[in-house]
């Protein structure tokens, strides 16, 4: 007994030194609790990501495993190399963009679509390598950054409304209200309200609870079939390494590649800043310890994620739930990663969860992301217009790329013709011109 106690103390001592727990005012117990909290808050991704990527024709069982693996290793590496309480996972929004726009709307194979994600991630890595990443973020105006975030939120919410059957297509009005008497619709609505009510009561596992309740009801109603809980992980050879790198280099897909890179740039970097600030690790200029290592981990994870068959990997804002209960070091992220490794033995659950069980989570994410619109200066039309155009065009054109393109172009138009041309930074000019070239030359060729 005494030997066991001494061994435990020694292990804690090793963790104390490696993660510098005392310097950050925390301890092993607090970090473990924080890691488990972050895990419970974001574990929904292993059910939602396969559901979305499955719409692109990918094998959901395999995607379940690859999602858990990239989340686990990305989070563990962030903890070990950057010592930050930040977990990584496939990005919400970009997975929907990949499945419903890049593959379904454009008619591309999922292999080529995954190739566009890969090259976008490579672009993000190069921006990190040459240390221009934060220069770009600092140069993009708040109205456009907020517009992009909110637009993706609206786009995700639209996916949720469609997956639940609340909103359906209509030949005259484009969209209309679905059949509210349908069991699928009612369960989708129930799942959404479970999430928002529990989240409003500060219950971190709200999304997971909602998915579990709706899936249990679907099982009781005979809508899904139970295939067990535990099993050996299925083969992932049908998705790992199947990315079509050469096919994704088509000039007509450059706008999509650029969009993946740009959105991931804002999403991951912004999340890193937000979480580290909440943890008290960032200074007044947004800099935090081991920033360089953190940026390399998230960009390399994104490249690796695309190669093994998941959407772009990003830092997760759900990490703030772990921070809120005391997580301050990389041990939090390591614990989260280890728990995701254990998830790979629960693959039968992936086939059990119906599409409408995850719809509420998509709508909830839409609410969270759209709330950023409060940062827009609505009394200044030169700022409000591009923010609104960016956000509105994403769901209305069913494309994140088009939303970004029209947002940047409208920003330049508004500033130039109101005498505020000096407010346009070089990166904004470059991005706007690139999108204009895409619209005038590349898109025209595709349409004809």
PDB file of N, CA and C in Angstrom, residues 207-268:
ATOM      1  N   UNK A 207     -24.856  18.482 -25.384  1.00  0.00           N
ATOM      2  CA  UNK A 207     -24.977  17.888 -26.721  1.00  0.00           C
ATOM      3  C   UNK A 207     -24.966  16.366 -26.636  1.00  0.00           C
ATOM      4  N   UNK A 208     -24.073  15.827 -25.834  1.00  0.00           N
ATOM      5  CA  UNK A 208     -23.987  14.375 -25.686  1.00  0.00           C
ATOM      6  C   UNK A 208     -25.272  13.812 -25.091  1.00  0.00           C
ATOM      7  N   UNK A 209     -25.815  14.472 -24.090  1.00  0.00           N
ATOM      8  CA  UNK A 209     -27.067  14.024 -23.467  1.00  0.00           C
ATOM      9  C   UNK A 209     -28.196  14.014 -24.498  1.00  0.00           C
ATOM     10  N   UNK A 210     -28.267  15.065 -25.309  1.00  0.00           N
ATOM     11  CA  UNK A 210     -29.313  15.171 -26.331  1.00  0.00           C
ATOM     12  C   UNK A 210     -29.225  14.023 -27.337  1.00  0.00           C
ATOM     13  N   UNK A 211     -28.016  13.765 -27.835  1.00  0.00           N
ATOM     14  CA  UNK A 211     -27.833  12.684 -28.815  1.00  0.00           C
ATOM     15  C   UNK A 211     -28.219  11.340 -28.201  1.00  0.00           C
ATOM     16  N   UNK A 212     -27.848  11.129 -26.944  1.00  0.00           N
ATOM     17  CA  UNK A 212     -28.153   9.866 -26.266  1.00  0.00           C
ATOM     18  C   UNK A 212     -29.660   9.681 -26.088  1.00  0.00           C
ATOM     19  N   UNK A 213     -30.359  10.752 -25.658  1.00  0.00           N
ATOM     20  CA  UNK A 213     -31.802  10.663 -25.423  1.00  0.00           C
ATOM     21  C   UNK A 213     -32.564  10.406 -26.718  1.00  0.00           C
ATOM     22  N   UNK A 214     -32.250  11.173 -27.760  1.00  0.00           N
ATOM     23  CA  UNK A 214     -32.956  11.024 -29.040  1.00  0.00           C
ATOM     24  C   UNK A 214     -32.673   9.654 -29.658  1.00  0.00           C
ATOM     25  N   UNK A 215     -31.432   9.197 -29.566  1.00  0.00           N
ATOM     26  CA  UNK A 215     -31.085   7.877 -30.114  1.00  0.00           C
ATOM     27  C   UNK A 215     -31.808   6.773 -29.341  1.00  0.00           C
ATOM     28  N   UNK A 216     -31.901   6.917 -28.022  1.00  0.00           N
ATOM     29  CA  UNK A 216     -32.611   5.927 -27.203  1.00  0.00           C
ATOM     30  C   UNK A 216     -34.093   5.870 -27.584  1.00  0.00           C
ATOM     31  N   UNK A 217     -34.689   7.025 -27.816  1.00  0.00           N
ATOM     32  CA  UNK A 217     -36.097   7.063 -28.228  1.00  0.00           C
ATOM     33  C   UNK A 217     -36.267   6.449 -29.619  1.00  0.00           C
ATOM     34  N   UNK A 218     -35.324   6.732 -30.522  1.00  0.00           N
ATOM     35  CA  UNK A 218     -35.381   6.149 -31.866  1.00  0.00           C
ATOM     36  C   UNK A 218     -35.263   4.635 -31.791  1.00  0.00           C
ATOM     37  N   UNK A 219     -34.435   4.149 -30.877  1.00  0.00           N
ATOM     38  CA  UNK A 219     -34.267   2.702 -30.677  1.00  0.00           C
ATOM     39  C   UNK A 219     -35.549   2.084 -30.123  1.00  0.00           C
ATOM     40  N   UNK A 220     -36.173   2.772 -29.179  1.00  0.00           N
ATOM     41  CA  UNK A 220     -37.418   2.275 -28.572  1.00  0.00           C
ATOM     42  C   UNK A 220     -38.553   2.223 -29.597  1.00  0.00           C
ATOM     43  N   UNK A 221     -38.524   3.164 -30.546  1.00  0.00           N
ATOM     44  CA  UNK A 221     -39.562   3.222 -31.582  1.00  0.00           C
ATOM     45  C   UNK A 221     -39.260   2.303 -32.758  1.00  0.00           C
ATOM     46  N   UNK A 222     -38.122   1.631 -32.698  1.00  0.00           N
ATOM     47  CA  UNK A 222     -37.750   0.718 -33.772  1.00  0.00           C
ATOM     48  C   UNK A 222     -37.219   1.399 -35.017  1.00  0.00           C
ATOM     49  N   UNK A 223     -36.804   2.645 -34.872  1.00  0.00           N
ATOM     50  CA  UNK A 223     -36.321   3.410 -36.032  1.00  0.00           C
ATOM     51  C   UNK A 223     -34.855   3.112 -36.344  1.00  0.00           C
ATOM     52  N   UNK A 224     -34.119   2.617 -35.351  1.00  0.00           N
ATOM     53  CA  UNK A 224     -32.721   2.231 -35.563  1.00  0.00           C
ATOM     54  C   UNK A 224     -32.497   0.845 -34.972  1.00  0.00           C
ATOM     55  N   UNK A 225     -31.439   0.191 -35.409  1.00  0.00           N
ATOM     56  CA  UNK A 225     -31.153  -1.166 -34.969  1.00  0.00           C
ATOM     57  C   UNK A 225     -29.927  -1.196 -34.074  1.00  0.00           C
ATOM     58  N   UNK A 226     -30.050  -1.879 -32.940  1.00  0.00           N
ATOM     59  CA  UNK A 226     -28.945  -1.975 -31.988  1.00  0.00           C
ATOM     60  C   UNK A 226     -27.962  -3.054 -32.426  1.00  0.00           C
ATOM     61  N   UNK A 227     -26.687  -2.673 -32.566  1.00  0.00           N
ATOM     62  CA  UNK A 227     -25.650  -3.612 -33.003  1.00  0.00           C
ATOM     63  C   UNK A 227     -24.568  -3.797 -31.949  1.00  0.00           C
ATOM     64  N   UNK A 228     -24.889  -3.473 -30.714  1.00  0.00           N
ATOM     65  CA  UNK A 228     -23.908  -3.595 -29.645  1.00  0.00           C
ATOM     66  C   UNK A 228     -23.246  -2.264 -29.327  1.00  0.00           C
ATOM     67  N   UNK A 229     -22.372  -2.287 -28.330  1.00  0.00           N
ATOM     68  CA  UNK A 229     -21.682  -1.065 -27.899  1.00  0.00           C
ATOM     69  C   UNK A 229     -20.182  -1.165 -28.143  1.00  0.00           C
ATOM     70  N   UNK A 230     -19.584  -2.247 -27.698  1.00  0.00           N
ATOM     71  CA  UNK A 230     -18.141  -2.404 -27.837  1.00  0.00           C
ATOM     72  C   UNK A 230     -17.804  -3.337 -28.995  1.00  0.00           C
ATOM     73  N   UNK A 231     -16.687  -3.037 -29.665  1.00  0.00           N
ATOM     74  CA  UNK A 231     -16.181  -3.919 -30.710  1.00  0.00           C
ATOM     75  C   UNK A 231     -14.762  -3.522 -31.045  1.00  0.00           C
ATOM     76  N   UNK A 232     -14.054  -4.434 -31.713  1.00  0.00           N
ATOM     77  CA  UNK A 232     -12.721  -4.072 -32.205  1.00  0.00           C
ATOM     78  C   UNK A 232     -12.903  -3.027 -33.291  1.00  0.00           C
ATOM     79  N   UNK A 233     -12.032  -2.037 -33.379  1.00  0.00           N
ATOM     80  CA  UNK A 233     -12.168  -0.993 -34.398  1.00  0.00           C
ATOM     81  C   UNK A 233     -12.206  -1.580 -35.803  1.00  0.00           C
ATOM     82  N   UNK A 234     -13.134  -1.125 -36.658  1.00  0.00           N
ATOM     83  CA  UNK A 234     -13.195  -1.633 -38.035  1.00  0.00           C
ATOM     84  C   UNK A 234     -12.011  -1.129 -38.858  1.00  0.00           C
ATOM     85  N   UNK A 235     -11.812  -1.722 -40.008  1.00  0.00           N
ATOM     86  CA  UNK A 235     -10.727  -1.293 -40.892  1.00  0.00           C
ATOM     87  C   UNK A 235     -10.994   0.130 -41.395  1.00  0.00           C
ATOM     88  N   UNK A 236      -9.939   0.915 -41.496  1.00  0.00           N
ATOM     89  CA  UNK A 236     -10.075   2.286 -42.003  1.00  0.00           C
ATOM     90  C   UNK A 236      -9.321   2.447 -43.323  1.00  0.00           C
ATOM     91  N   UNK A 237      -8.957   1.331 -43.929  1.00  0.00           N
ATOM     92  CA  UNK A 237      -8.170   1.388 -45.171  1.00  0.00           C
ATOM     93  C   UNK A 237      -8.949   1.980 -46.340  1.00  0.00           C
ATOM     94  N   UNK A 238     -10.297   1.957 -46.250  1.00  0.00           N
ATOM     95  CA  UNK A 238     -11.082   2.499 -47.360  1.00  0.00           C
ATOM     96  C   UNK A 238     -11.196   4.019 -47.329  1.00  0.00           C
ATOM     97  N   UNK A 239     -10.637   4.669 -46.288  1.00  0.00           N
ATOM     98  CA  UNK A 239     -10.608   6.138 -46.275  1.00  0.00           C
ATOM     99  C   UNK A 239      -9.198   6.696 -46.079  1.00  0.00           C
ATOM    100  N   UNK A 240      -8.366   5.989 -45.326  1.00  0.00           N
ATOM    101  CA  UNK A 240      -7.015   6.481 -45.058  1.00  0.00           C
ATOM    102  C   UNK A 240      -6.165   6.418 -46.328  1.00  0.00           C
ATOM    103  N   UNK A 241      -5.589   7.547 -46.697  1.00  0.00           N
ATOM    104  CA  UNK A 241      -4.722   7.599 -47.871  1.00  0.00           C
ATOM    105  C   UNK A 241      -5.452   7.580 -49.191  1.00  0.00           C
ATOM    106  N   UNK A 242      -6.793   7.656 -49.180  1.00  0.00           N
ATOM    107  CA  UNK A 242      -7.566   7.609 -50.419  1.00  0.00           C
ATOM    108  C   UNK A 242      -7.761   8.990 -51.036  1.00  0.00           C
ATOM    109  N   UNK A 243      -7.215  10.021 -50.413  1.00  0.00           N
ATOM    110  CA  UNK A 243      -7.345  11.388 -50.910  1.00  0.00           C
ATOM    111  C   UNK A 243      -6.714  11.514 -52.293  1.00  0.00           C
ATOM    112  N   UNK A 244      -7.414  12.186 -53.206  1.00  0.00           N
ATOM    113  CA  UNK A 244      -6.937  12.394 -54.583  1.00  0.00           C
ATOM    114  C   UNK A 244      -6.218  13.743 -54.666  1.00  0.00           C
ATOM    115  N   UNK A 245      -4.906  13.724 -54.456  1.00  0.00           N
ATOM    116  CA  UNK A 245      -4.129  14.967 -54.399  1.00  0.00           C
ATOM    117  C   UNK A 245      -3.992  15.618 -55.766  1.00  0.00           C
ATOM    118  N   UNK A 246      -3.772  14.840 -56.797  1.00  0.00           N
ATOM    119  CA  UNK A 246      -3.592  15.414 -58.141  1.00  0.00           C
ATOM    120  C   UNK A 246      -4.911  15.946 -58.689  1.00  0.00           C
ATOM    121  N   UNK A 247      -6.006  15.212 -58.446  1.00  0.00           N
ATOM    122  CA  UNK A 247      -7.310  15.658 -58.939  1.00  0.00           C
ATOM    123  C   UNK A 247      -7.758  16.957 -58.307  1.00  0.00           C
ATOM    124  N   UNK A 248      -7.316  17.218 -57.073  1.00  0.00           N
ATOM    125  CA  UNK A 248      -7.709  18.437 -56.361  1.00  0.00           C
ATOM    126  C   UNK A 248      -6.917  19.659 -56.816  1.00  0.00           C
ATOM    127  N   UNK A 249      -5.898  19.454 -57.646  1.00  0.00           N
ATOM    128  CA  UNK A 249      -5.091  20.581 -58.116  1.00  0.00           C
ATOM    129  C   UNK A 249      -5.656  21.224 -59.386  1.00  0.00           C
ATOM    130  N   UNK A 250      -6.846  20.832 -59.787  1.00  0.00           N
ATOM    131  CA  UNK A 250      -7.525  21.448 -60.925  1.00  0.00           C
ATOM    132  C   UNK A 250      -7.707  22.937 -60.666  1.00  0.00           C
ATOM    133  N   UNK A 251      -7.438  23.771 -61.687  1.00  0.00           N
ATOM    134  CA  UNK A 251      -7.497  25.231 -61.504  1.00  0.00           C
ATOM    135  C   UNK A 251      -8.896  25.682 -61.074  1.00  0.00           C
ATOM    136  N   UNK A 252      -9.918  24.938 -61.483  1.00  0.00           N
ATOM    137  CA  UNK A 252     -11.287  25.299 -61.123  1.00  0.00           C
ATOM    138  C   UNK A 252     -11.600  25.094 -59.656  1.00  0.00           C
ATOM    139  N   UNK A 253     -10.714  24.393 -58.942  1.00  0.00           N
ATOM    140  CA  UNK A 253     -10.940  24.117 -57.526  1.00  0.00           C
ATOM    141  C   UNK A 253     -10.090  24.996 -56.620  1.00  0.00           C
ATOM    142  N   UNK A 254      -9.327  25.923 -57.197  1.00  0.00           N
ATOM    143  CA  UNK A 254      -8.440  26.770 -56.403  1.00  0.00           C
ATOM    144  C   UNK A 254      -9.213  27.622 -55.400  1.00  0.00           C
ATOM    145  N   UNK A 255     -10.395  28.093 -55.810  1.00  0.00           N
ATOM    146  CA  UNK A 255     -11.207  28.897 -54.898  1.00  0.00           C
ATOM    147  C   UNK A 255     -11.644  28.110 -53.681  1.00  0.00           C
ATOM    148  N   UNK A 256     -11.953  26.833 -53.883  1.00  0.00           N
ATOM    149  CA  UNK A 256     -12.354  25.972 -52.772  1.00  0.00           C
ATOM    150  C   UNK A 256     -11.177  25.718 -51.841  1.00  0.00           C
ATOM    151  N   UNK A 257     -10.010  25.419 -52.429  1.00  0.00           N
ATOM    152  CA  UNK A 257      -8.799  25.208 -51.636  1.00  0.00           C
ATOM    153  C   UNK A 257      -8.503  26.446 -50.798  1.00  0.00           C
ATOM    154  N   UNK A 258      -8.606  27.607 -51.440  1.00  0.00           N
ATOM    155  CA  UNK A 258      -8.337  28.875 -50.760  1.00  0.00           C
ATOM    156  C   UNK A 258      -9.331  29.100 -49.630  1.00  0.00           C
ATOM    157  N   UNK A 259     -10.589  28.726 -49.842  1.00  0.00           N
ATOM    158  CA  UNK A 259     -11.615  28.903 -48.812  1.00  0.00           C
ATOM    159  C   UNK A 259     -11.346  28.025 -47.608  1.00  0.00           C
ATOM    160  N   UNK A 260     -10.983  26.765 -47.847  1.00  0.00           N
ATOM    161  CA  UNK A 260     -10.641  25.879 -46.737  1.00  0.00           C
ATOM    162  C   UNK A 260      -9.489  26.462 -45.914  1.00  0.00           C
ATOM    163  N   UNK A 261      -8.482  26.967 -46.606  1.00  0.00           N
ATOM    164  CA  UNK A 261      -7.325  27.527 -45.915  1.00  0.00           C
ATOM    165  C   UNK A 261      -7.709  28.760 -45.110  1.00  0.00           C
ATOM    166  N   UNK A 262      -8.489  29.659 -45.735  1.00  0.00           N
ATOM    167  CA  UNK A 262      -8.830  30.926 -45.097  1.00  0.00           C
ATOM    168  C   UNK A 262      -9.726  30.721 -43.885  1.00  0.00           C
ATOM    169  N   UNK A 263     -10.737  29.868 -44.017  1.00  0.00           N
ATOM    170  CA  UNK A 263     -11.655  29.631 -42.903  1.00  0.00           C
ATOM    171  C   UNK A 263     -10.935  28.946 -41.743  1.00  0.00           C
ATOM    172  N   UNK A 264     -10.095  27.958 -42.063  1.00  0.00           N
ATOM    173  CA  UNK A 264      -9.351  27.275 -41.017  1.00  0.00           C
ATOM    174  C   UNK A 264      -8.380  28.230 -40.319  1.00  0.00           C
ATOM    175  N   UNK A 265      -7.840  29.169 -41.089  1.00  0.00           N
ATOM    176  CA  UNK A 265      -6.938  30.183 -40.539  1.00  0.00           C
ATOM    177  C   UNK A 265      -7.633  30.989 -39.449  1.00  0.00           C
ATOM    178  N   UNK A 266      -8.827  31.485 -39.758  1.00  0.00           N
ATOM    179  CA  UNK A 266      -9.572  32.302 -38.803  1.00  0.00           C
ATOM    180  C   UNK A 266     -10.079  31.462 -37.636  1.00  0.00           C
ATOM    181  N   UNK A 267     -10.630  30.289 -37.967  1.00  0.00           N
ATOM    182  CA  UNK A 267     -11.270  29.446 -36.959  1.00  0.00           C
ATOM    183  C   UNK A 267     -10.283  28.994 -35.896  1.00  0.00           C
ATOM    184  N   UNK A 268      -9.209  28.349 -36.324  1.00  0.00           N
ATOM    185  CA  UNK A 268      -8.268  27.778 -35.367  1.00  0.00           C
ATOM    186  C   UNK A 268      -7.507  28.849 -34.597  1.00  0.00           C
TER     187      UNK A 268
END
